[in-house]
XYZ file of N, CA and C in Angstrom:
738
model
N -76.774 99.724 27.967
C -77.928 99.080 28.606
C -79.096 100.060 28.582
N -80.269 99.614 28.181
C -81.435 100.485 28.046
C -82.178 100.526 29.375
N -82.588 101.796 29.738
C -83.342 102.011 30.996
C -84.788 101.648 30.768
N -85.318 100.861 31.668
C -86.721 100.439 31.545
C -87.680 101.575 31.906
N -87.163 102.601 32.572
C -88.041 103.670 33.046
C -88.195 104.779 31.984
N -87.047 105.269 31.458
C -87.112 106.363 30.495
C -86.704 105.934 29.099
N -86.306 104.753 28.972
C -85.962 104.146 27.672
C -84.741 104.757 27.030
N -83.846 105.279 27.856
C -82.619 105.830 27.319
C -81.542 104.754 27.402
N -80.619 104.805 26.465
C -79.547 103.817 26.415
C -78.405 104.270 27.302
N -77.989 103.507 28.227
C -76.885 103.776 29.143
C -75.715 102.852 28.792
N -74.561 103.100 29.418
C -73.381 102.253 29.226
C -73.619 100.860 29.824
N -72.928 99.931 29.338
C -73.136 98.545 29.748
C -72.816 98.303 31.218
N -71.843 98.991 31.728
C -71.467 98.765 33.123
C -72.108 99.759 34.081
N -73.093 100.590 33.611
C -73.747 101.590 34.482
C -74.687 100.913 35.436
N -74.755 101.423 36.682
C -75.652 100.885 37.703
C -76.970 101.669 37.739
N -76.909 103.004 37.366
C -78.112 103.847 37.419
C -78.278 104.559 36.081
N -79.493 104.884 35.755
C -79.800 105.579 34.495
C -79.289 107.024 34.592
N -78.629 107.492 33.521
C -78.049 108.825 33.529
C -79.088 109.921 33.369
N -80.309 109.561 32.928
C -81.364 110.574 32.807
C -82.235 110.593 34.045
N -82.846 109.418 34.347
C -83.832 109.437 35.444
C -83.283 108.867 36.733
N -82.122 108.269 36.673
C -81.478 107.753 37.882
C -82.063 106.444 38.368
N -82.849 105.808 37.538
C -83.430 104.503 37.948
C -82.330 103.418 38.046
N -82.570 102.522 38.911
C -81.608 101.441 39.152
C -81.652 100.444 37.974
N -80.484 100.200 37.493
C -80.403 99.288 36.343
C -80.008 97.842 36.735
N -79.768 97.587 37.971
C -79.243 96.269 38.438
C -80.251 95.140 38.210
N -81.531 95.409 38.340
C -82.578 94.383 38.195
C -82.481 93.695 36.837
N -82.224 94.515 35.836
C -82.165 93.956 34.497
C -81.032 92.955 34.378
N -79.866 93.304 35.016
C -78.725 92.399 35.004
C -79.008 91.139 35.773
N -79.630 91.300 36.906
C -79.940 90.105 37.752
C -80.911 89.180 37.073
N -81.935 89.813 36.397
C -82.914 89.004 35.663
C -82.256 88.243 34.529
N -81.346 88.955 33.867
C -80.646 88.315 32.756
C -79.829 87.137 33.252
N -79.208 87.374 34.415
C -78.393 86.313 35.002
C -79.241 85.149 35.460
N -80.447 85.432 35.931
C -81.322 84.365 36.425
C -81.863 83.494 35.305
N -81.974 84.030 34.105
C -82.526 83.272 32.981
C -81.600 82.162 32.515
N -80.289 82.302 32.745
C -79.304 81.342 32.249
C -79.406 79.991 32.917
N -79.582 79.959 34.235
C -79.681 78.636 34.878
C -80.796 77.783 34.336
N -81.920 78.422 33.896
C -83.033 77.643 33.342
C -82.599 76.860 32.117
N -81.818 77.523 31.244
C -81.329 76.842 30.045
C -80.409 75.679 30.418
N -79.564 75.909 31.452
C -78.638 74.857 31.903
C -79.389 73.658 32.432
N -80.499 73.930 33.157
C -81.310 72.825 33.670
C -81.852 71.987 32.534
N -82.277 72.585 31.456
C -82.810 71.872 30.304
C -81.741 70.976 29.681
N -80.510 71.551 29.592
C -79.405 70.780 29.028
C -79.077 69.577 29.902
N -79.107 69.759 31.218
C -78.814 68.657 32.152
C -79.825 67.554 32.005
N -81.114 67.961 31.873
C -82.168 66.961 31.685
C -81.953 66.176 30.411
N -81.584 66.844 29.325
C -81.348 66.146 28.051
C -80.186 65.166 28.169
N -79.113 65.667 28.855
C -77.954 64.785 29.035
C -78.329 63.566 29.859
N -79.158 63.788 30.883
C -79.580 62.671 31.751
C -80.394 61.657 30.956
N -81.283 62.178 30.101
C -82.081 61.273 29.267
C -81.199 60.464 28.332
N -80.212 61.121 27.749
C -79.290 60.427 26.840
C -78.528 59.340 27.588
N -78.085 59.736 28.821
C -77.358 58.761 29.641
C -78.239 57.566 29.979
N -79.490 57.858 30.319
C -80.418 56.772 30.659
C -80.650 55.845 29.469
N -80.840 56.445 28.279
C -81.050 55.637 27.063
C -79.810 54.774 26.773
N -78.629 55.405 26.910
C -77.365 54.672 26.683
C -77.203 53.534 27.695
N -77.589 53.870 28.964
C -77.480 52.857 30.022
C -78.419 51.691 29.753
N -79.635 51.995 29.275
C -80.612 50.935 28.959
C -80.087 50.055 27.836
N -79.549 50.714 26.801
C -78.986 49.946 25.683
C -77.829 49.064 26.156
N -77.000 49.661 27.036
C -75.849 48.913 27.553
C -76.304 47.713 28.377
N -77.329 47.952 29.190
C -77.880 46.848 30.005
C -78.470 45.752 29.132
N -79.190 46.185 28.072
C -79.765 45.201 27.145
C -78.679 44.379 26.463
N -77.592 45.072 26.097
C -76.478 44.388 25.452
C -75.829 43.388 26.417
N -75.691 43.822 27.698
C -75.139 42.924 28.702
C -76.014 41.698 28.898
N -77.329 41.921 28.914
C -78.260 40.802 29.058
C -78.147 39.834 27.885
N -78.044 40.392 26.666
C -77.897 39.548 25.477
C -76.591 38.744 25.544
N -75.506 39.436 25.957
C -74.220 38.740 26.081
C -74.280 37.657 27.152
N -74.971 37.980 28.245
C -75.105 37.000 29.333
C -75.898 35.789 28.872
N -76.976 36.012 28.111
C -77.772 34.889 27.587
C -76.937 34.041 26.636
N -76.154 34.723 25.776
C -75.281 33.992 24.849
C -74.257 33.152 25.586
N -73.674 33.724 26.649
C -72.695 32.982 27.443
C -73.338 31.783 28.122
N -74.541 31.996 28.647
C -75.248 30.890 29.312
C -75.562 29.761 28.336
N -75.972 30.133 27.116
C -76.264 29.110 26.098
C -74.987 28.350 25.740
N -73.868 29.087 25.600
C -72.582 28.450 25.274
C -72.147 27.499 26.398
N -72.293 27.968 27.650
C -71.921 27.130 28.798
C -72.788 25.879 28.851
N -74.094 26.049 28.592
C -75.007 24.910 28.587
C -74.632 23.913 27.495
N -74.286 24.423 26.316
C -73.887 23.553 25.210
C -72.618 22.772 25.558
N -71.635 23.495 26.139
C -70.381 22.829 26.519
C -70.622 21.781 27.606
N -71.516 22.086 28.528
C -71.839 21.137 29.594
C -72.472 19.875 29.027
N -73.411 20.058 28.090
C -74.049 18.898 27.448
C -73.017 18.087 26.671
N -72.105 18.792 25.970
C -71.062 18.108 25.203
C -70.158 17.282 26.120
N -69.778 17.871 27.260
C -68.937 17.148 28.227
C -69.655 15.905 28.749
N -70.949 16.042 29.070
C -71.720 14.902 29.572
C -71.798 13.794 28.527
N -72.034 14.186 27.260
C -72.110 13.192 26.175
C -70.773 12.472 26.014
N -69.679 13.249 26.021
C -68.352 12.637 25.875
C -68.037 11.707 27.039
N -68.419 12.111 28.244
C -68.200 11.252 29.408
C -69.008 9.960 29.291
N -70.234 10.100 28.789
C -71.061 8.906 28.595
C -70.461 7.952 27.580
N -69.980 8.513 26.454
C -69.345 7.679 25.439
C -68.087 7.009 25.973
N -67.300 7.774 26.734
C -66.079 7.203 27.318
C -66.412 6.066 28.267
N -67.464 6.255 29.051
C -67.869 5.203 29.994
C -68.309 3.950 29.256
N -69.121 4.144 28.208
C -69.615 2.990 27.439
C -68.460 2.254 26.770
N -67.557 3.021 26.137
C -66.415 2.395 25.465
C -65.491 1.713 26.478
N -65.262 2.390 27.608
C -64.412 1.800 28.637
C -65.002 0.523 29.197
N -66.325 0.542 29.404
C -66.990 -0.653 29.919
C -66.919 -1.790 28.904
N -67.072 -1.422 27.620
C -67.000 -2.429 26.563
C -65.602 -3.045 26.501
N -64.580 -2.174 26.559
C -63.196 -2.668 26.541
C -62.912 -3.515 27.771
N -63.437 -3.067 28.922
C -63.235 -3.819 30.164
C -63.841 -5.206 30.034
N -65.052 -5.275 29.479
C -65.706 -6.576 29.297
C -64.915 -7.466 28.357
N -64.376 -6.856 27.283
C -63.605 -7.647 26.322
C -62.335 -8.203 26.948
N -61.712 -7.410 27.832
C -60.446 -7.835 28.425
C -60.640 -8.748 29.624
N -61.789 -8.657 30.280
C -62.006 -9.437 31.496
C -62.916 -10.639 31.279
N -63.540 -10.747 30.131
C -64.496 -11.829 29.893
C -64.184 -12.593 28.608
N -62.949 -13.025 28.483
C -62.546 -13.805 27.317
C -62.832 -15.277 27.596
N -63.537 -15.924 26.680
C -63.866 -17.344 26.850
C -62.699 -18.218 26.396
N -62.358 -19.161 27.251
C -61.284 -20.090 26.909
C -61.793 -21.060 25.830
N -61.072 -21.215 24.715
C -61.506 -22.128 23.645
C -61.173 -23.579 23.981
N -61.756 -24.484 23.229
C -61.474 -25.907 23.392
C -60.228 -26.255 22.579
N -59.161 -26.631 23.268
C -57.890 -26.934 22.613
C -57.652 -28.432 22.470
N -58.530 -29.235 23.036
C -58.346 -30.681 23.022
C -58.313 -31.223 21.592
N -57.343 -32.101 21.333
C -57.136 -32.742 20.032
C -56.499 -31.816 18.994
N -56.175 -30.580 19.377
C -55.460 -29.702 18.447
C -53.956 -29.940 18.570
N -53.248 -29.687 17.495
C -51.787 -29.749 17.592
C -51.312 -28.554 18.424
N -50.109 -28.654 18.921
C -49.585 -27.566 19.758
C -49.530 -26.254 18.974
N -49.120 -26.304 17.713
C -49.031 -25.101 16.882
C -50.409 -24.483 16.668
N -51.424 -25.330 16.444
C -52.796 -24.820 16.271
C -53.296 -24.167 17.549
N -52.988 -24.757 18.685
C -53.402 -24.197 19.970
C -52.782 -22.826 20.209
N -51.519 -22.683 19.824
C -50.833 -21.389 19.963
C -51.548 -20.310 19.149
N -51.909 -20.628 17.905
C -52.594 -19.666 17.032
C -53.963 -19.283 17.581
N -54.726 -20.271 18.039
C -56.074 -20.015 18.563
C -56.016 -19.099 19.774
N -55.110 -19.347 20.695
C -54.996 -18.529 21.905
C -54.473 -17.127 21.589
N -53.579 -17.026 20.624
C -53.029 -15.707 20.253
C -54.122 -14.785 19.715
N -55.064 -15.339 18.957
C -56.171 -14.537 18.414
C -57.083 -14.015 19.510
N -57.101 -14.681 20.653
C -57.926 -14.254 21.780
C -57.116 -13.507 22.837
N -55.879 -13.118 22.485
C -54.991 -12.400 23.408
C -54.703 -13.200 24.674
N -54.546 -14.512 24.498
C -54.199 -15.397 25.601
C -52.839 -16.027 25.322
N -52.155 -16.418 26.401
C -50.830 -17.020 26.264
C -50.910 -18.517 26.564
N -49.829 -19.229 26.255
C -49.826 -20.684 26.395
C -48.544 -21.140 27.085
N -48.688 -22.213 27.868
C -47.538 -22.839 28.519
C -47.654 -24.345 28.318
N -46.588 -24.955 27.853
C -46.627 -26.361 27.450
C -45.908 -27.263 28.456
N -46.541 -28.405 28.726
C -45.885 -29.500 29.440
C -46.088 -30.767 28.612
N -45.138 -31.687 28.689
C -45.200 -32.902 27.875
C -45.532 -34.125 28.735
N -46.204 -35.055 28.074
C -46.534 -36.314 28.733
C -46.286 -37.454 27.744
N -45.594 -38.476 28.216
C -45.269 -39.613 27.349
C -46.544 -40.362 26.982
N -46.696 -40.618 25.681
C -47.838 -41.394 25.192
C -47.319 -42.551 24.353
N -48.065 -43.644 24.388
C -47.671 -44.821 23.608
C -48.332 -44.844 22.239
N -49.348 -43.985 22.080
C -50.046 -43.900 20.801
C -49.380 -42.813 19.953
N -48.835 -43.220 18.837
C -48.102 -42.282 17.987
C -48.997 -41.162 17.458
N -50.310 -41.422 17.294
C -51.237 -40.415 16.777
C -51.435 -39.253 17.758
N -51.142 -39.444 19.020
C -51.299 -38.395 20.031
C -50.025 -37.576 20.220
N -49.023 -37.868 19.435
C -47.774 -37.115 19.536
C -47.986 -35.673 19.088
N -47.537 -34.703 19.915
C -47.666 -33.262 19.659
C -49.120 -32.792 19.635
N -50.013 -33.546 20.256
C -51.430 -33.212 20.321
C -51.790 -32.826 21.761
N -52.652 -31.784 21.899
C -53.094 -31.364 23.230
C -54.025 -32.430 23.801
N -53.631 -32.986 24.940
C -54.452 -34.030 25.577
C -55.093 -33.530 26.876
N -54.731 -32.307 27.290
C -55.343 -31.740 28.499
C -55.062 -30.236 28.561
N -55.945 -29.494 29.225
C -55.753 -28.059 29.439
C -56.254 -27.698 30.827
N -55.575 -26.742 31.485
C -55.916 -26.437 32.881
C -57.180 -25.598 33.036
N -57.583 -24.871 31.988
C -58.827 -24.086 32.028
C -59.841 -24.725 31.094
N -61.014 -25.007 31.626
C -62.035 -25.655 30.800
C -62.564 -24.734 29.709
N -63.105 -25.358 28.690
C -63.728 -24.599 27.602
C -64.867 -23.739 28.151
N -64.892 -22.438 27.739
C -65.958 -21.530 28.164
C -65.656 -20.760 29.432
N -64.573 -21.103 30.124
C -64.198 -20.375 31.336
C -63.835 -18.930 30.985
N -64.338 -17.968 31.787
C -64.052 -16.554 31.528
C -62.732 -16.167 32.201
N -61.832 -15.616 31.414
C -60.530 -15.180 31.921
C -60.225 -13.793 31.377
N -59.187 -13.161 31.932
C -58.783 -11.838 31.478
C -57.692 -11.937 30.412
N -57.424 -10.793 29.795
C -56.424 -10.718 28.733
C -55.053 -11.144 29.250
N -54.301 -11.835 28.379
C -52.929 -12.305 28.663
C -52.865 -13.410 29.722
N -54.005 -14.044 30.010
C -53.979 -15.187 30.927
C -53.215 -16.343 30.284
N -52.414 -17.048 31.089
C -51.634 -18.181 30.584
C -52.470 -19.457 30.712
N -52.682 -20.118 29.578
C -53.396 -21.389 29.554
C -52.352 -22.507 29.473
N -52.381 -23.393 30.461
C -51.417 -24.493 30.494
C -52.012 -25.704 29.781
N -51.262 -26.246 28.843
C -51.723 -27.407 28.082
C -50.721 -28.547 28.231
N -51.257 -29.760 28.195
C -50.412 -30.957 28.212
C -50.397 -31.541 26.814
N -49.204 -31.696 26.268
C -49.027 -32.179 24.896
C -48.405 -33.573 24.940
N -48.961 -34.463 24.130
C -48.446 -35.830 24.087
C -47.085 -35.907 23.421
N -46.232 -36.740 24.015
C -44.908 -36.988 23.430
C -44.773 -38.498 23.235
N -44.793 -38.859 21.960
C -44.733 -40.292 21.650
C -43.347 -40.836 21.937
N -43.348 -41.951 22.664
C -42.087 -42.615 22.961
C -42.285 -44.113 22.756
N -41.517 -44.634 21.813
C -41.648 -46.049 21.490
C -41.285 -46.896 22.711
N -42.152 -47.800 23.083
C -41.882 -48.688 24.217
C -42.255 -50.114 23.830
N -41.592 -51.053 24.463
C -41.841 -52.456 24.164
C -41.416 -53.293 25.356
N -41.855 -54.530 25.328
C -41.472 -55.496 26.370
C -40.384 -56.386 25.792
N -39.278 -56.472 26.520
C -38.131 -57.243 26.045
C -38.518 -58.726 25.891
N -38.202 -59.234 24.687
C -38.490 -60.647 24.395
C -37.340 -61.534 24.883
N -37.534 -62.824 24.757
C -36.486 -63.783 25.135
C -35.719 -64.185 23.880
N -34.441 -63.761 23.848
C -33.624 -64.073 22.680
C -32.569 -65.155 22.989
N -32.564 -65.674 24.165
C -31.600 -66.706 24.553
C -31.785 -67.952 23.667
N -30.663 -68.422 23.119
C -30.697 -69.622 22.275
C -30.957 -69.333 20.816
N -31.310 -68.081 20.492
C -31.578 -67.742 19.084
C -30.276 -67.395 18.373
N -30.309 -67.605 17.066
C -29.134 -67.306 16.239
C -28.871 -65.794 16.226
N -27.601 -65.450 16.206
C -27.187 -64.044 16.232
C -27.803 -63.247 15.087
N -27.754 -63.750 13.903
C -28.272 -63.023 12.742
C -29.789 -62.836 12.829
N -30.471 -63.848 13.320
C -31.928 -63.767 13.471
C -32.310 -62.668 14.467
N -31.576 -62.591 15.565
C -31.860 -61.571 16.586
C -31.541 -60.176 16.047
N -30.446 -60.053 15.331
C -30.073 -58.766 14.757
C -31.154 -58.252 13.809
N -31.668 -59.107 12.956
C -32.725 -58.707 12.015
C -33.975 -58.244 12.757
N -34.332 -58.946 13.800
C -35.528 -58.593 14.582
C -35.359 -57.227 15.250
N -34.200 -56.997 15.860
C -33.954 -55.723 16.541
C -33.898 -54.555 15.557
N -33.285 -54.765 14.423
C -33.226 -53.714 13.401
C -34.607 -53.372 12.870
N -35.422 -54.382 12.681
C -36.780 -54.172 12.162
C -37.629 -53.362 13.140
N -37.469 -53.566 14.424
C -38.255 -52.844 15.443
C -37.617 -51.513 15.843
N -36.448 -51.240 15.315
C -35.795 -49.978 15.636
C -35.232 -49.935 17.044
N -34.858 -51.094 17.553
C -34.324 -51.194 18.909
C -32.806 -51.105 18.864
N -32.267 -50.286 19.765
C -30.812 -50.175 19.856
C -30.239 -51.414 20.552
N -29.099 -51.875 20.077
C -28.501 -53.063 20.701
C -26.982 -52.994 20.608
N -26.360 -53.808 21.450
C -24.909 -53.908 21.477
C -24.534 -55.398 21.543
N -23.731 -55.837 20.613
C -23.335 -57.250 20.553
C -21.942 -57.457 21.160
N -21.858 -58.488 21.952
C -20.557 -58.888 22.507
C -20.394 -60.404 22.344
N -19.173 -60.824 22.248
C -18.909 -62.262 22.094
C -18.280 -62.821 23.374
N -18.603 -64.061 23.614
C -18.067 -64.745 24.794
C -17.790 -66.208 24.426
N -16.590 -66.670 24.800
C -16.233 -68.046 24.441
C -17.119 -69.055 25.172
N -17.468 -70.110 24.402
C -18.291 -71.188 24.949
C -17.596 -72.533 24.708
N -17.919 -73.455 25.542
C -17.298 -74.782 25.414
C -18.025 -75.680 24.432
N -19.299 -75.432 24.271
C -20.097 -76.275 23.394
C -20.222 -75.634 22.014
N -19.998 -76.417 21.003
C -20.084 -75.922 19.621
C -21.501 -75.506 19.252
N -22.471 -76.110 19.913
C -23.883 -75.798 19.615
C -24.269 -74.370 20.036
N -23.458 -73.777 20.935
C -23.759 -72.405 21.385
C -23.069 -71.341 20.531
N -22.344 -71.796 19.530
C -21.630 -70.854 18.667
C -22.624 -69.993 17.880
N -22.401 -68.654 17.928
C -23.240 -67.650 17.223
C -24.687 -67.613 17.738
N -24.876 -68.067 18.932
C -26.203 -68.009 19.531
C -26.172 -67.129 20.782
N -27.300 -66.523 21.066
C -27.404 -65.633 22.236
C -27.369 -66.496 23.490
N -26.416 -66.191 24.352
C -26.318 -66.945 25.605
C -26.694 -66.072 26.825
N -26.658 -64.735 26.616
C -27.064 -63.809 27.682
C -27.706 -62.566 27.045
N -28.575 -61.890 27.830
C -29.176 -60.628 27.348
C -29.492 -59.730 28.550
N -29.479 -58.432 28.304
C -29.809 -57.446 29.335
C -30.457 -56.238 28.655
N -31.644 -55.859 29.134
C -32.447 -56.372 30.249
C -33.007 -57.780 29.988
N -33.548 -58.347 31.067
C -34.114 -59.681 30.980
C -35.471 -59.674 30.289
N -35.881 -60.875 29.926
C -37.193 -61.063 29.301
C -38.308 -60.478 30.185
N -39.268 -59.777 29.527
C -40.427 -59.217 30.228
C -40.244 -57.788 30.718
N -39.021 -57.244 30.613
C -38.787 -55.864 31.052
C -39.358 -54.870 30.032
N -40.080 -53.808 30.529
C -40.665 -52.799 29.635
C -39.676 -51.644 29.498
N -39.292 -51.356 28.282
C -38.308 -50.299 28.029
C -38.782 -49.417 26.874
N -38.103 -48.260 26.688
C -38.425 -47.392 25.542
C -37.271 -47.420 24.549
N -37.412 -46.632 23.505
C -36.458 -46.686 22.397
C -35.068 -46.175 22.769
N -34.965 -45.493 23.930
C -33.653 -44.960 24.316
C -32.756 -46.014 24.980
N -33.344 -47.150 25.338
C -32.583 -48.195 26.023
C -31.834 -49.047 24.993
N -30.587 -49.340 25.285
C -29.777 -50.202 24.428
C -29.763 -51.628 24.999
N -30.189 -52.583 24.171
C -30.198 -53.992 24.588
C -28.786 -54.575 24.430
N -28.350 -55.215 25.481
C -27.029 -55.851 25.442
C -27.202 -57.342 25.147
N -26.625 -57.771 24.039
C -26.728 -59.165 23.591
C -25.325 -59.809 23.614
N -25.216 -60.928 24.315
C -23.943 -61.668 24.361
C -24.092 -62.959 23.562
N -23.219 -63.099 22.570
C -23.283 -64.234 21.639
C -22.106 -65.196 21.924
N -22.402 -66.468 21.886
C -21.358 -67.480 22.122
C -20.394 -67.594 20.955
N -19.125 -67.835 21.307
C -18.098 -68.020 20.280
C -17.318 -69.305 20.632
N -17.447 -70.254 19.737
C -16.770 -71.556 19.964
C -15.443 -71.565 19.221
N -14.345 -71.883 19.946
C -13.016 -71.909 19.357
C -12.600 -73.381 19.234
N -12.697 -73.933 18.033
C -12.426 -75.359 17.791
C -10.962 -75.704 18.044
N -10.057 -74.838 17.594
C -8.632 -75.104 17.762
C -8.254 -75.161 19.240
N -8.764 -74.236 19.986
C -8.469 -74.206 21.409
C -9.040 -75.425 22.112
N -10.174 -75.859 21.660
C -10.813 -77.049 22.240
C -9.964 -78.277 21.978
N -9.432 -78.407 20.759
C -8.599 -79.565 20.397
C -7.317 -79.588 21.227
N -6.712 -78.435 21.418
C -5.496 -78.356 22.217
C -5.756 -78.796 23.656
N -6.881 -78.357 24.165
C -7.251 -78.716 25.533
C -7.457 -80.219 25.666
N -8.057 -80.800 24.614
C -8.265 -82.252 24.646
C -6.941 -83.011 24.564
N -6.001 -82.489 23.734
C -4.696 -83.112 23.611
C -3.942 -83.074 24.930
N -4.023 -81.974 25.615
C -3.359 -81.819 26.892
C -3.924 -82.796 27.929
N -5.230 -83.033 27.875
C -5.852 -83.958 28.811
C -5.364 -85.406 28.565
N -5.199 -85.771 27.281
C -4.758 -87.124 26.933
C -3.335 -87.381 27.390
N -2.485 -86.360 27.320
C -1.114 -86.491 27.761
C -1.048 -86.659 29.279
């Protein structure tokens, strides 16, 4: 260590100069004091670097936050749009299922009515009614829901379908020849049953002497007419006459 007073070089760990005896401690203390200044400069630089890094980090966080907010906003708009579409479609489907117009089935055949209702997602229930007009057979003559009535899906529409049943008023066949009556009944498609009954008069032979039902009765094709025809037995009549003479 060099002495500031006499400029002689002393040992590094000497406290006093070996020539002039001057105190050498000041130089060491000054040297020691200079170091903290350099450290302060380094701390300031580190602080500035930290501040710059922190600013960049904050800016990055802000950018990420803005990106997240934009993404959330986009997803929110997408959800609202999807909900709107679902509502519109649901309302449309609801209207289709709850506001089905009943078609006019009158004068359609039963099979045609079934097809028409099936296309509209409606069901059918049939009841029959006897009709005397053959053209109305298997034809819808009534429906429980009027044309244009609004109903929901799978509603059952009840229809009345005509069922033709041949009907007629029983004629008077008493006194008519058996063969003549048979031809008439066969021609009209009327069921009949023939029975024979002995008669005393020859004029009643092979002629209708009784019938059931009686004249004027209204019946349908399922009824069987009972016809009783007279049968004259000539031999038996002669024997009876012989017995009377005796």
